[in-house]
């Protein structure tokens, strides 16, 4: 158990007093001001449960969060606690420029300090959209106050002309059709109004859903909390139960440091592989592990993932949606199917160990095919791979489960784009004469250069798309959306902006991808590379503010892209 706070410390509203140099005065002042909000001793002698509320008009995925806050409060009150909801910032993938990843660490730092500085015996963190949950998990690991995670839940699917569809794998598929000239303006506008049918996070196994599932795998969410759709009765019941559980957790003093042990992260990697989940989760897990004092390496990720088949048939690796996953039993059924691979010892926020949860895991229903059996997987083990080589000495990742089998061993000439903006303006230029054999290279999109946007899934040039080309090898120091697909090598480390080999690639250089051998090579003579390096100059950093602080302190993707001064616990 953590030594950060003992049970003998002041609790409830009396903990973490404001510093006036007179503790009794601080207590008296606190109660006086709380009296102004209608609280009396019957309220103020209860355990306090903070509730982090990330609702925002800018975050459509969190649209129904106020209802969830109310539900959590109901659970806290039922169990004899005193709920205090408080707002933190909230970053929506689609409405944040240039990328939410630039703000994940800011939200993590903000949440940690809000939890640390305000009196609470436990906290329920309400997140959902891609970066909110990782940031909250990082904050939970650092603040080390008993924590229960709750998410908004995924969207339900919509339909267009009889076809079922949901954000955002279908967003990309239809956009590619539009770019290829196979859909007209009126049709893409119709699709646009059907893709996001309800409140909630993206309807496929993108980053938000992956991270929600990993909350359960890590043990920081009550079982069954990842899957229920936003707005469903089950989602509300889960929120109420989480509020109740938070009160008990405060008494038990079960902290994230008791739960986020190395075996919990190894289990999370196994679940990630079985989900066919988002490559972004690798970066987030490394960052969360770093906060918990554990160095999760890419080699460890590769080794663990290599032994786990893809079991979940959800887009983008498969064909279903999160509502199918939930109907099939969600994480409790998946973890039951993975029982032989999971380490049973880690404790969980519900009070049981993973092993105890698995003892009562529901049977996988033979009536469904969304969660496949171990002996009938959707795809063989190795759905996520780590690559190394002269183009990525510190590693890169590829989601094999969402790639084209015929491109996994490929050699081709590079076409280099200097930034995501350069891609946007030049990719369709016929003068580049790009062929399907080319390797599209994007640089200066890593953590230091650009906050690591989801720009790694470069579009297929429209003149090739019109001829039916659907996939090409793409290589970058960027990330890609968890909803994207293709033969896309991401997170090349070190990134170009700090002098990684990606900075030295020139148009026409030969690049070799060999996923079987886990290699990514730039086939250029050492002497030539040395000459290019001598001429290379690093890009200018942003001049001021958060972006300056971020660029000066962010670590590389293989280390989780956390800020270096936040990565270690301060106890
Ligand atoms: Fe919020 Fe996809 S945009 S989860």
XYZ file of N, CA and C in Angstrom, residues 271 274-275 311-312 325 329-339 342 371-372:
60
model
N -4.824 -7.610 -23.500
C -6.182 -7.224 -23.886
C -6.139 -6.338 -25.130
N -5.775 -8.486 -28.109
C -6.997 -9.259 -28.387
C -8.105 -8.368 -28.950
N -8.103 -7.109 -28.553
C -9.097 -6.160 -29.064
C -8.835 -5.799 -30.520
N -9.240 -11.263 -31.045
C -10.498 -11.967 -30.761
C -11.736 -11.104 -31.015
N -11.555 -9.803 -31.101
C -12.735 -8.929 -31.177
C -12.959 -8.464 -32.615
N -20.077 -5.454 -29.478
C -19.158 -5.934 -28.435
C -19.868 -5.954 -27.088
N -21.281 -9.249 -24.487
C -20.804 -9.424 -23.112
C -19.640 -8.535 -22.733
N -19.056 -7.845 -23.716
C -18.018 -6.857 -23.438
C -16.787 -7.445 -22.771
N -16.145 -6.600 -21.999
C -14.857 -6.971 -21.407
C -14.924 -8.190 -20.482
N -15.980 -8.370 -19.683
C -15.983 -9.577 -18.833
C -15.897 -10.865 -19.656
N -16.595 -10.926 -20.794
C -16.527 -12.125 -21.630
C -15.148 -12.228 -22.296
N -14.646 -11.097 -22.797
C -13.334 -11.140 -23.453
C -12.251 -11.582 -22.470
N -12.280 -11.020 -21.273
C -11.245 -11.391 -20.304
C -11.395 -12.853 -19.884
N -12.626 -13.330 -19.826
C -12.833 -14.745 -19.539
C -12.217 -15.612 -20.624
N -12.359 -15.190 -21.874
C -11.798 -15.953 -22.990
C -10.270 -15.930 -22.944
N -9.725 -14.837 -22.398
C -8.257 -14.688 -22.323
C -7.674 -15.255 -21.023
N -8.503 -15.920 -20.245
C -8.110 -16.296 -18.878
C -6.734 -16.952 -18.811
N -3.939 -14.283 -18.942
C -3.890 -13.139 -18.032
C -3.251 -13.518 -16.695
N -17.132 -11.470 -30.173
C -16.003 -11.888 -29.341
C -15.731 -13.344 -29.687
N -14.638 -13.544 -30.381
C -14.332 -14.879 -30.900
C -13.662 -15.728 -29.829
